[in-house]
JSON list of C-alpha atoms in Angstrom, two decimals:
[
{"chain": "A", "resi": 8, "resn": "MET", "atom": "CA", "xyz": [-61.95, -97.66, -75.17]},
{"chain": "A", "resi": 9, "resn": "THR", "atom": "CA", "xyz": [-65.44, -96.31, -74.44]},
{"chain": "A", "resi": 10, "resn": "ARG", "atom": "CA", "xyz": [-67.13, -98.99, -76.56]},
{"chain": "A", "resi": 11, "resn": "LEU", "atom": "CA", "xyz": [-65.18, -101.77, -74.88]},
{"chain": "A", "resi": 12, "resn": "MET", "atom": "CA", "xyz": [-65.91, -100.42, -71.39]},
{"chain": "A", "resi": 13, "resn": "VAL", "atom": "CA", "xyz": [-69.62, -99.85, -72.01]},
{"chain": "A", "resi": 14, "resn": "LEU", "atom": "CA", "xyz": [-70.13, -103.23, -73.67]},
{"chain": "A", "resi": 15, "resn": "GLY", "atom": "CA", "xyz": [-68.12, -104.92, -70.91]},
{"chain": "A", "resi": 16, "resn": "LEU", "atom": "CA", "xyz": [-70.28, -103.37, -68.20]},
{"chain": "A", "resi": 17, "resn": "LEU", "atom": "CA", "xyz": [-73.44, -104.34, -70.09]},
{"chain": "A", "resi": 18, "resn": "MET", "atom": "CA", "xyz": [-72.09, -107.92, -70.30]},
{"chain": "A", "resi": 19, "resn": "MET", "atom": "CA", "xyz": [-72.36, -108.00, -66.49]},
{"chain": "A", "resi": 20, "resn": "ARG", "atom": "CA", "xyz": [-75.86, -106.50, -66.27]},
{"chain": "A", "resi": 21, "resn": "SER", "atom": "CA", "xyz": [-78.24, -104.07, -67.93]},
{"chain": "A", "resi": 22, "resn": "MET", "atom": "CA", "xyz": [-77.57, -100.46, -66.98]},
{"chain": "A", "resi": 23, "resn": "SER", "atom": "CA", "xyz": [-78.59, -96.90, -67.79]},
{"chain": "A", "resi": 24, "resn": "GLY", "atom": "CA", "xyz": [-76.09, -94.37, -69.09]},
{"chain": "A", "resi": 25, "resn": "TYR", "atom": "CA", "xyz": [-76.21, -92.69, -65.70]},
{"chain": "A", "resi": 26, "resn": "GLU", "atom": "CA", "xyz": [-75.45, -95.97, -63.89]},
{"chain": "A", "resi": 27, "resn": "ILE", "atom": "CA", "xyz": [-72.48, -96.59, -66.19]},
{"chain": "A", "resi": 28, "resn": "GLN", "atom": "CA", "xyz": [-71.21, -93.07, -65.63]},
{"chain": "A", "resi": 29, "resn": "SER", "atom": "CA", "xyz": [-71.67, -93.36, -61.84]},
{"chain": "A", "resi": 30, "resn": "PHE", "atom": "CA", "xyz": [-69.84, -96.69, -61.71]},
{"chain": "A", "resi": 31, "resn": "LEU", "atom": "CA", "xyz": [-66.90, -95.29, -63.69]},
{"chain": "A", "resi": 32, "resn": "GLN", "atom": "CA", "xyz": [-66.72, -92.16, -61.52]},
{"chain": "A", "resi": 33, "resn": "GLN", "atom": "CA", "xyz": [-67.06, -93.97, -58.17]},
{"chain": "A", "resi": 34, "resn": "SER", "atom": "CA", "xyz": [-64.34, -96.46, -59.06]},
{"chain": "A", "resi": 35, "resn": "ARG", "atom": "CA", "xyz": [-62.32, -93.63, -60.68]},
{"chain": "A", "resi": 36, "resn": "THR", "atom": "CA", "xyz": [-62.08, -95.76, -63.81]},
{"chain": "A", "resi": 37, "resn": "ASP", "atom": "CA", "xyz": [-62.98, -92.74, -65.91]},
{"chain": "A", "resi": 38, "resn": "GLN", "atom": "CA", "xyz": [-59.61, -91.18, -64.98]},
{"chain": "A", "resi": 39, "resn": "TRP", "atom": "CA", "xyz": [-57.29, -93.95, -66.15]},
{"chain": "A", "resi": 40, "resn": "ALA", "atom": "CA", "xyz": [-59.51, -95.01, -69.01]},
{"chain": "A", "resi": 41, "resn": "GLY", "atom": "CA", "xyz": [-59.90, -91.44, -70.30]},
{"chain": "A", "resi": 42, "resn": "ILE", "atom": "CA", "xyz": [-63.65, -91.80, -70.74]},
{"chain": "A", "resi": 43, "resn": "LEU", "atom": "CA", "xyz": [-65.57, -88.54, -70.71]},
{"chain": "A", "resi": 44, "resn": "PRO", "atom": "CA", "xyz": [-69.11, -88.63, -69.28]},
{"chain": "A", "resi": 45, "resn": "GLY", "atom": "CA", "xyz": [-70.70, -87.41, -72.51]},
{"chain": "A", "resi": 46, "resn": "SER", "atom": "CA", "xyz": [-68.96, -90.13, -74.51]},
{"chain": "A", "resi": 47, "resn": "ILE", "atom": "CA", "xyz": [-70.95, -92.81, -72.66]},
{"chain": "A", "resi": 48, "resn": "TYR", "atom": "CA", "xyz": [-74.29, -91.47, -73.90]},
{"chain": "A", "resi": 49, "resn": "HIS", "atom": "CA", "xyz": [-72.90, -90.93, -77.38]},
{"chain": "A", "resi": 50, "resn": "ALA", "atom": "CA", "xyz": [-71.55, -94.50, -77.46]},
{"chain": "A", "resi": 51, "resn": "LEU", "atom": "CA", "xyz": [-74.85, -95.94, -76.25]},
{"chain": "A", "resi": 52, "resn": "LYS", "atom": "CA", "xyz": [-76.83, -94.11, -78.94]},
{"chain": "A", "resi": 53, "resn": "LYS", "atom": "CA", "xyz": [-74.36, -95.09, -81.64]},
{"chain": "A", "resi": 54, "resn": "MET", "atom": "CA", "xyz": [-74.26, -98.73, -80.53]},
{"chain": "A", "resi": 55, "resn": "GLU", "atom": "CA", "xyz": [-78.05, -98.79, -80.36]},
{"chain": "A", "resi": 56, "resn": "GLY", "atom": "CA", "xyz": [-78.10, -97.70, -84.00]},
{"chain": "A", "resi": 57, "resn": "GLU", "atom": "CA", "xyz": [-75.64, -100.52, -84.78]},
{"chain": "A", "resi": 58, "resn": "ALA", "atom": "CA", "xyz": [-77.86, -103.04, -82.91]},
{"chain": "A", "resi": 59, "resn": "LEU", "atom": "CA", "xyz": [-75.08, -103.76, -80.39]},
{"chain": "A", "resi": 60, "resn": "VAL", "atom": "CA", "xyz": [-77.27, -102.62, -77.48]},
{"chain": "A", "resi": 61, "resn": "ARG", "atom": "CA", "xyz": [-81.01, -102.22, -77.09]},
{"chain": "A", "resi": 62, "resn": "VAL", "atom": "CA", "xyz": [-83.24, -100.23, -74.77]},
{"chain": "A", "resi": 63, "resn": "GLU", "atom": "CA", "xyz": [-84.82, -102.69, -72.35]},
{"chain": "A", "resi": 64, "resn": "ASN", "atom": "CA", "xyz": [-86.74, -100.29, -70.19]},
{"chain": "A", "resi": 65, "resn": "VAL", "atom": "CA", "xyz": [-87.65, -96.60, -70.08]},
{"chain": "A", "resi": 66, "resn": "GLU", "atom": "CA", "xyz": [-88.66, -94.88, -66.84]},
{"chain": "A", "resi": 67, "resn": "GLN", "atom": "CA", "xyz": [-90.11, -91.38, -66.62]},
{"chain": "A", "resi": 68, "resn": "THR", "atom": "CA", "xyz": [-89.26, -89.46, -63.43]},
{"chain": "A", "resi": 69, "resn": "GLY", "atom": "CA", "xyz": [-90.59, -85.92, -63.59]},
{"chain": "A", "resi": 70, "resn": "ASN", "atom": "CA", "xyz": [-88.95, -84.29, -66.62]},
{"chain": "A", "resi": 71, "resn": "ARG", "atom": "CA", "xyz": [-86.25, -86.96, -66.85]},
{"chain": "A", "resi": 72, "resn": "THR", "atom": "CA", "xyz": [-86.27, -90.12, -68.91]},
{"chain": "A", "resi": 73, "resn": "LYS", "atom": "CA", "xyz": [-84.05, -93.01, -67.89]},
{"chain": "A", "resi": 74, "resn": "ALA", "atom": "CA", "xyz": [-83.34, -95.68, -70.49]},
{"chain": "A", "resi": 75, "resn": "THR", "atom": "CA", "xyz": [-81.84, -98.97, -69.35]},
{"chain": "A", "resi": 76, "resn": "TYR", "atom": "CA", "xyz": [-79.70, -100.69, -71.97]},
{"chain": "A", "resi": 77, "resn": "GLY", "atom": "CA", "xyz": [-78.93, -104.34, -72.47]},
{"chain": "A", "resi": 78, "resn": "ILE", "atom": "CA", "xyz": [-76.39, -105.96, -74.75]},
{"chain": "A", "resi": 79, "resn": "THR", "atom": "CA", "xyz": [-77.52, -107.84, -77.87]},
{"chain": "A", "resi": 80, "resn": "PRO", "atom": "CA", "xyz": [-75.94, -111.00, -79.30]},
{"chain": "A", "resi": 81, "resn": "GLU", "atom": "CA", "xyz": [-74.21, -108.77, -81.88]},
{"chain": "A", "resi": 82, "resn": "GLY", "atom": "CA", "xyz": [-72.96, -106.61, -79.01]},
{"chain": "A", "resi": 83, "resn": "ARG", "atom": "CA", "xyz": [-71.51, -109.68, -77.29]},
{"chain": "A", "resi": 84, "resn": "THR", "atom": "CA", "xyz": [-69.69, -110.58, -80.49]},
{"chain": "A", "resi": 85, "resn": "GLU", "atom": "CA", "xyz": [-68.37, -107.01, -80.84]},
{"chain": "A", "resi": 86, "resn": "PHE", "atom": "CA", "xyz": [-67.30, -106.98, -77.18]},
{"chain": "A", "resi": 87, "resn": "LEU", "atom": "CA", "xyz": [-65.29, -110.19, -77.61]},
{"chain": "A", "resi": 88, "resn": "ARG", "atom": "CA", "xyz": [-63.70, -108.83, -80.80]},
{"chain": "A", "resi": 89, "resn": "LEU", "atom": "CA", "xyz": [-62.69, -105.59, -79.05]},
{"chain": "A", "resi": 90, "resn": "LEU", "atom": "CA", "xyz": [-61.44, -107.50, -76.02]},
{"chain": "A", "resi": 91, "resn": "LYS", "atom": "CA", "xyz": [-59.19, -109.74, -78.13]},
{"chain": "A", "resi": 92, "resn": "GLU", "atom": "CA", "xyz": [-58.01, -106.72, -80.15]},
{"chain": "A", "resi": 93, "resn": "SER", "atom": "CA", "xyz": [-57.04, -104.92, -76.92]},
{"chain": "A", "resi": 94, "resn": "PHE", "atom": "CA", "xyz": [-54.57, -107.65, -76.02]},
{"chain": "A", "resi": 95, "resn": "ALA", "atom": "CA", "xyz": [-52.95, -107.34, -79.46]},
{"chain": "A", "resi": 96, "resn": "LEU", "atom": "CA", "xyz": [-52.12, -103.63, -79.00]},
{"chain": "A", "resi": 97, "resn": "SER", "atom": "CA", "xyz": [-48.98, -102.41, -77.24]},
{"chain": "A", "resi": 98, "resn": "SER", "atom": "CA", "xyz": [-49.73, -102.00, -73.56]},
{"chain": "A", "resi": 99, "resn": "VAL", "atom": "CA", "xyz": [-47.03, -99.38, -73.00]},
{"chain": "A", "resi": 100, "resn": "GLN", "atom": "CA", "xyz": [-47.91, -95.77, -73.70]},
{"chain": "A", "resi": 101, "resn": "LEU", "atom": "CA", "xyz": [-44.92, -93.47, -73.49]},
{"chain": "A", "resi": 102, "resn": "PRO", "atom": "CA", "xyz": [-45.35, -89.85, -72.41]},
{"chain": "A", "resi": 103, "resn": "THR", "atom": "CA", "xyz": [-44.15, -88.56, -75.78]},
{"chain": "A", "resi": 104, "resn": "THR", "atom": "CA", "xyz": [-45.19, -84.95, -75.16]},
{"chain": "A", "resi": 105, "resn": "LEU", "atom": "CA", "xyz": [-43.10, -84.86, -71.98]},
{"chain": "A", "resi": 106, "resn": "TYR", "atom": "CA", "xyz": [-40.17, -86.58, -73.71]},
{"chain": "A", "resi": 107, "resn": "THR", "atom": "CA", "xyz": [-40.27, -83.99, -76.48]},
{"chain": "A", "resi": 108, "resn": "ALA", "atom": "CA", "xyz": [-40.29, -81.18, -73.93]},
{"chain": "A", "resi": 109, "resn": "VAL", "atom": "CA", "xyz": [-37.31, -82.76, -72.13]},
{"chain": "A", "resi": 110, "resn": "SER", "atom": "CA", "xyz": [-35.40, -82.71, -75.42]},
{"chain": "A", "resi": 111, "resn": "PHE", "atom": "CA", "xyz": [-35.57, -78.92, -75.36]},
{"chain": "A", "resi": 112, "resn": "LEU", "atom": "CA", "xyz": [-35.50, -78.15, -71.65]},
{"chain": "A", "resi": 113, "resn": "HIS", "atom": "CA", "xyz": [-32.07, -76.57, -71.98]},
{"chain": "A", "resi": 114, "resn": "LEU", "atom": "CA", "xyz": [-33.81, -73.74, -73.83]},
{"chain": "A", "resi": 115, "resn": "LEU", "atom": "CA", "xyz": [-35.95, -72.87, -70.81]},
{"chain": "A", "resi": 116, "resn": "PRO", "atom": "CA", "xyz": [-34.59, -71.07, -67.74]},
{"chain": "A", "resi": 117, "resn": "LYS", "atom": "CA", "xyz": [-33.76, -73.47, -64.93]},
{"chain": "A", "resi": 118, "resn": "GLU", "atom": "CA", "xyz": [-36.32, -71.99, -62.53]},
{"chain": "A", "resi": 119, "resn": "GLU", "atom": "CA", "xyz": [-39.17, -72.36, -65.03]},
{"chain": "A", "resi": 120, "resn": "THR", "atom": "CA", "xyz": [-38.10, -75.92, -65.79]},
{"chain": "A", "resi": 121, "resn": "THR", "atom": "CA", "xyz": [-37.99, -76.98, -62.14]},
{"chain": "A", "resi": 122, "resn": "THR", "atom": "CA", "xyz": [-41.36, -75.31, -61.52]},
{"chain": "A", "resi": 123, "resn": "ALA", "atom": "CA", "xyz": [-42.87, -77.23, -64.45]},
{"chain": "A", "resi": 124, "resn": "ILE", "atom": "CA", "xyz": [-41.37, -80.51, -63.24]},
{"chain": "A", "resi": 125, "resn": "ASP", "atom": "CA", "xyz": [-42.67, -79.86, -59.70]},
{"chain": "A", "resi": 126, "resn": "ALA", "atom": "CA", "xyz": [-46.15, -79.24, -61.12]},
{"chain": "A", "resi": 127, "resn": "GLN", "atom": "CA", "xyz": [-45.96, -82.52, -63.07]},
{"chain": "A", "resi": 128, "resn": "ILE", "atom": "CA", "xyz": [-44.87, -84.38, -59.91]},
{"chain": "A", "resi": 129, "resn": "GLN", "atom": "CA", "xyz": [-47.81, -82.93, -57.96]},
{"chain": "A", "resi": 130, "resn": "LEU", "atom": "CA", "xyz": [-50.23, -83.85, -60.75]},
{"chain": "A", "resi": 131, "resn": "LEU", "atom": "CA", "xyz": [-49.03, -87.47, -60.81]},
{"chain": "A", "resi": 132, "resn": "LYS", "atom": "CA", "xyz": [-49.13, -87.72, -57.02]},
{"chain": "A", "resi": 133, "resn": "GLN", "atom": "CA", "xyz": [-52.75, -86.53, -57.06]},
{"chain": "A", "resi": 134, "resn": "GLU", "atom": "CA", "xyz": [-53.68, -88.94, -59.86]},
{"chain": "A", "resi": 135, "resn": "LEU", "atom": "CA", "xyz": [-52.03, -91.80, -57.95]},
{"chain": "A", "resi": 136, "resn": "ALA", "atom": "CA", "xyz": [-53.96, -90.90, -54.80]},
{"chain": "A", "resi": 137, "resn": "ASP", "atom": "CA", "xyz": [-57.18, -90.81, -56.85]},
{"chain": "A", "resi": 138, "resn": "MET", "atom": "CA", "xyz": [-56.42, -94.25, -58.31]},
{"chain": "A", "resi": 139, "resn": "LYS", "atom": "CA", "xyz": [-55.87, -95.68, -54.84]},
{"chain": "A", "resi": 140, "resn": "ALA", "atom": "CA", "xyz": [-59.12, -94.10, -53.64]},
{"chain": "A", "resi": 141, "resn": "GLY", "atom": "CA", "xyz": [-60.85, -95.66, -56.66]},
{"chain": "A", "resi": 142, "resn": "GLN", "atom": "CA", "xyz": [-59.58, -99.08, -55.63]},
{"chain": "A", "resi": 143, "resn": "VAL", "atom": "CA", "xyz": [-60.98, -98.57, -52.14]},
{"chain": "A", "resi": 144, "resn": "GLU", "atom": "CA", "xyz": [-64.37, -97.61, -53.61]},
{"chain": "A", "resi": 145, "resn": "LYS", "atom": "CA", "xyz": [-64.32, -100.66, -55.86]},
{"chain": "A", "resi": 146, "resn": "GLU", "atom": "CA", "xyz": [-63.50, -102.90, -52.90]},
{"chain": "A", "resi": 147, "resn": "LYS", "atom": "CA", "xyz": [-66.43, -101.41, -50.94]},
{"chain": "A", "resi": 148, "resn": "ALA", "atom": "CA", "xyz": [-68.83, -102.21, -53.79]},
{"chain": "A", "resi": 149, "resn": "ALA", "atom": "CA", "xyz": [-67.73, -105.82, -54.37]},
{"chain": "A", "resi": 150, "resn": "SER", "atom": "CA", "xyz": [-64.91, -108.25, -53.94]},
{"chain": "A", "resi": 151, "resn": "ILE", "atom": "CA", "xyz": [-62.19, -107.68, -56.51]},
{"chain": "A", "resi": 152, "resn": "GLN", "atom": "CA", "xyz": [-60.73, -110.47, -58.60]},
{"chain": "A", "resi": 153, "resn": "GLU", "atom": "CA", "xyz": [-56.99, -111.10, -58.41]},
{"chain": "A", "resi": 154, "resn": "TYR", "atom": "CA", "xyz": [-56.45, -109.96, -62.01]},
{"chain": "A", "resi": 155, "resn": "ILE", "atom": "CA", "xyz": [-58.08, -106.60, -61.20]},
{"chain": "A", "resi": 156, "resn": "LEU", "atom": "CA", "xyz": [-55.79, -106.22, -58.18]},
{"chain": "A", "resi": 157, "resn": "LEU", "atom": "CA", "xyz": [-52.84, -106.94, -60.48]},
{"chain": "A", "resi": 158, "resn": "THR", "atom": "CA", "xyz": [-54.10, -104.18, -62.78]},
{"chain": "A", "resi": 159, "resn": "PHE", "atom": "CA", "xyz": [-54.17, -101.70, -59.90]},
{"chain": "A", "resi": 160, "resn": "GLU", "atom": "CA", "xyz": [-50.67, -102.78, -58.84]},
{"chain": "A", "resi": 161, "resn": "ASN", "atom": "CA", "xyz": [-49.41, -102.30, -62.39]},
{"chain": "A", "resi": 162, "resn": "MET", "atom": "CA", "xyz": [-50.94, -98.82, -62.63]},
{"chain": "A", "resi": 163, "resn": "TYR", "atom": "CA", "xyz": [-49.34, -97.80, -59.34]},
{"chain": "A", "resi": 164, "resn": "GLU", "atom": "CA", "xyz": [-45.96, -99.05, -60.52]},
{"chain": "A", "resi": 165, "resn": "HIS", "atom": "CA", "xyz": [-46.27, -97.00, -63.72]},
{"chain": "A", "resi": 166, "resn": "TYR", "atom": "CA", "xyz": [-46.92, -93.89, -61.62]},
{"chain": "A", "resi": 167, "resn": "GLU", "atom": "CA", "xyz": [-43.98, -94.66, -59.32]},
{"chain": "A", "resi": 168, "resn": "VAL", "atom": "CA", "xyz": [-41.62, -95.18, -62.28]},
{"chain": "A", "resi": 169, "resn": "GLN", "atom": "CA", "xyz": [-42.69, -91.86, -63.78]},
{"chain": "A", "resi": 170, "resn": "LEU", "atom": "CA", "xyz": [-42.35, -90.06, -60.44]},
{"chain": "A", "resi": 171, "resn": "ARG", "atom": "CA", "xyz": [-38.83, -91.47, -60.01]},
{"chain": "A", "resi": 172, "resn": "PHE", "atom": "CA", "xyz": [-37.95, -90.26, -63.51]},
{"chain": "A", "resi": 173, "resn": "LEU", "atom": "CA", "xyz": [-39.28, -86.77, -62.79]},
{"chain": "A", "resi": 174, "resn": "ARG", "atom": "CA", "xyz": [-37.41, -86.52, -59.48]},
{"chain": "A", "resi": 175, "resn": "LYS", "atom": "CA", "xyz": [-34.15, -87.56, -61.18]},
{"chain": "A", "resi": 176, "resn": "LEU", "atom": "CA", "xyz": [-34.84, -85.14, -64.01]},
{"chain": "A", "resi": 177, "resn": "ARG", "atom": "CA", "xyz": [-35.35, -82.32, -61.53]},
{"chain": "A", "resi": 178, "resn": "GLU", "atom": "CA", "xyz": [-32.05, -83.17, -59.82]},
{"chain": "A", "resi": 179, "resn": "SER", "atom": "CA", "xyz": [-30.32, -83.19, -63.20]},
{"chain": "A", "resi": 180, "resn": "VAL", "atom": "CA", "xyz": [-31.77, -79.79, -64.07]},
{"chain": "A", "resi": 181, "resn": "GLU", "atom": "CA", "xyz": [-30.62, -78.41, -60.72]},
{"chain": "A", "resi": 182, "resn": "ARG", "atom": "CA", "xyz": [-27.03, -79.49, -61.56]},
{"chain": "A", "resi": 183, "resn": "MET", "atom": "CA", "xyz": [-27.10, -77.95, -65.05]},
{"chain": "A", "resi": 184, "resn": "PRO", "atom": "CA", "xyz": [-25.01, -74.82, -65.49]},
{"chain": "A", "resi": 185, "resn": "ILE", "atom": "CA", "xyz": [-27.00, -71.73, -66.36]},
{"chain": "A", "resi": 186, "resn": "ASP", "atom": "CA", "xyz": [-26.98, -71.36, -70.11]},
{"chain": "A", "resi": 187, "resn": "PRO", "atom": "CA", "xyz": [-27.03, -67.72, -71.23]},
{"chain": "A", "resi": 188, "resn": "ALA", "atom": "CA", "xyz": [-28.62, -68.84, -74.52]},
{"chain": "A", "resi": 189, "resn": "SER", "atom": "CA", "xyz": [-31.70, -70.22, -72.77]},
{"chain": "A", "resi": 190, "resn": "ASP", "atom": "CA", "xyz": [-32.06, -67.08, -70.69]},
{"chain": "A", "resi": 191, "resn": "SER", "atom": "CA", "xyz": [-31.93, -64.86, -73.77]},
{"chain": "A", "resi": 192, "resn": "LEU", "atom": "CA", "xyz": [-34.55, -66.96, -75.56]},
{"chain": "A", "resi": 193, "resn": "THR", "atom": "CA", "xyz": [-37.17, -66.07, -72.98]},
{"chain": "A", "resi": 194, "resn": "LYS", "atom": "CA", "xyz": [-36.53, -62.34, -73.12]},
{"chain": "A", "resi": 195, "resn": "GLU", "atom": "CA", "xyz": [-38.33, -60.35, -75.72]},
{"chain": "A", "resi": 196, "resn": "THR", "atom": "CA", "xyz": [-36.14, -59.25, -78.57]},
{"chain": "A", "resi": 197, "resn": "PRO", "atom": "CA", "xyz": [-37.20, -56.54, -80.97]},
{"chain": "A", "resi": 198, "resn": "SER", "atom": "CA", "xyz": [-38.36, -57.76, -84.34]},
{"chain": "A", "resi": 199, "resn": "LYS", "atom": "CA", "xyz": [-36.13, -56.88, -87.29]},
{"chain": "A", "resi": 200, "resn": "PHE", "atom": "CA", "xyz": [-39.06, -56.98, -89.70]}
]
């Protein structure tokens, strides 16, 4: 993901690692794309070694050095390959960790389960708000193409679907009878060994 994003941004114009990082943070792209700030610099150095990008300019400001990178013809080829490959992968990522936890929620006391679900709901609400704020920032910087707006809409719908699921799950947990087995699992029992 990082390689595709960095090469894609360099397809638009030459940028420094800091400029790439700033763009991703201002538009909140780093959140949905899962790109860590340090991974940008690592990717740039690695791709420079692979001749996918090249340093076009180096500026010295005090103790800091700022390198501006441009994409090479090989980098353009790699970008197009990664772009095509991205459309071939499944575009649905299921929350498998959550689904696994749900499989065993009957083993957790009801109160702990509802507290955990509430925390997950709050987390998703905050992420959704951040995504919407990112769209606003992107719209301030430049006009947004229709396909980008469709992407935002799709992301929001994914969040809404997950929030609906969590709310229904919480209601289901509230209706569950208290299971003495789950309550005893959380209490310490003396070891027989």
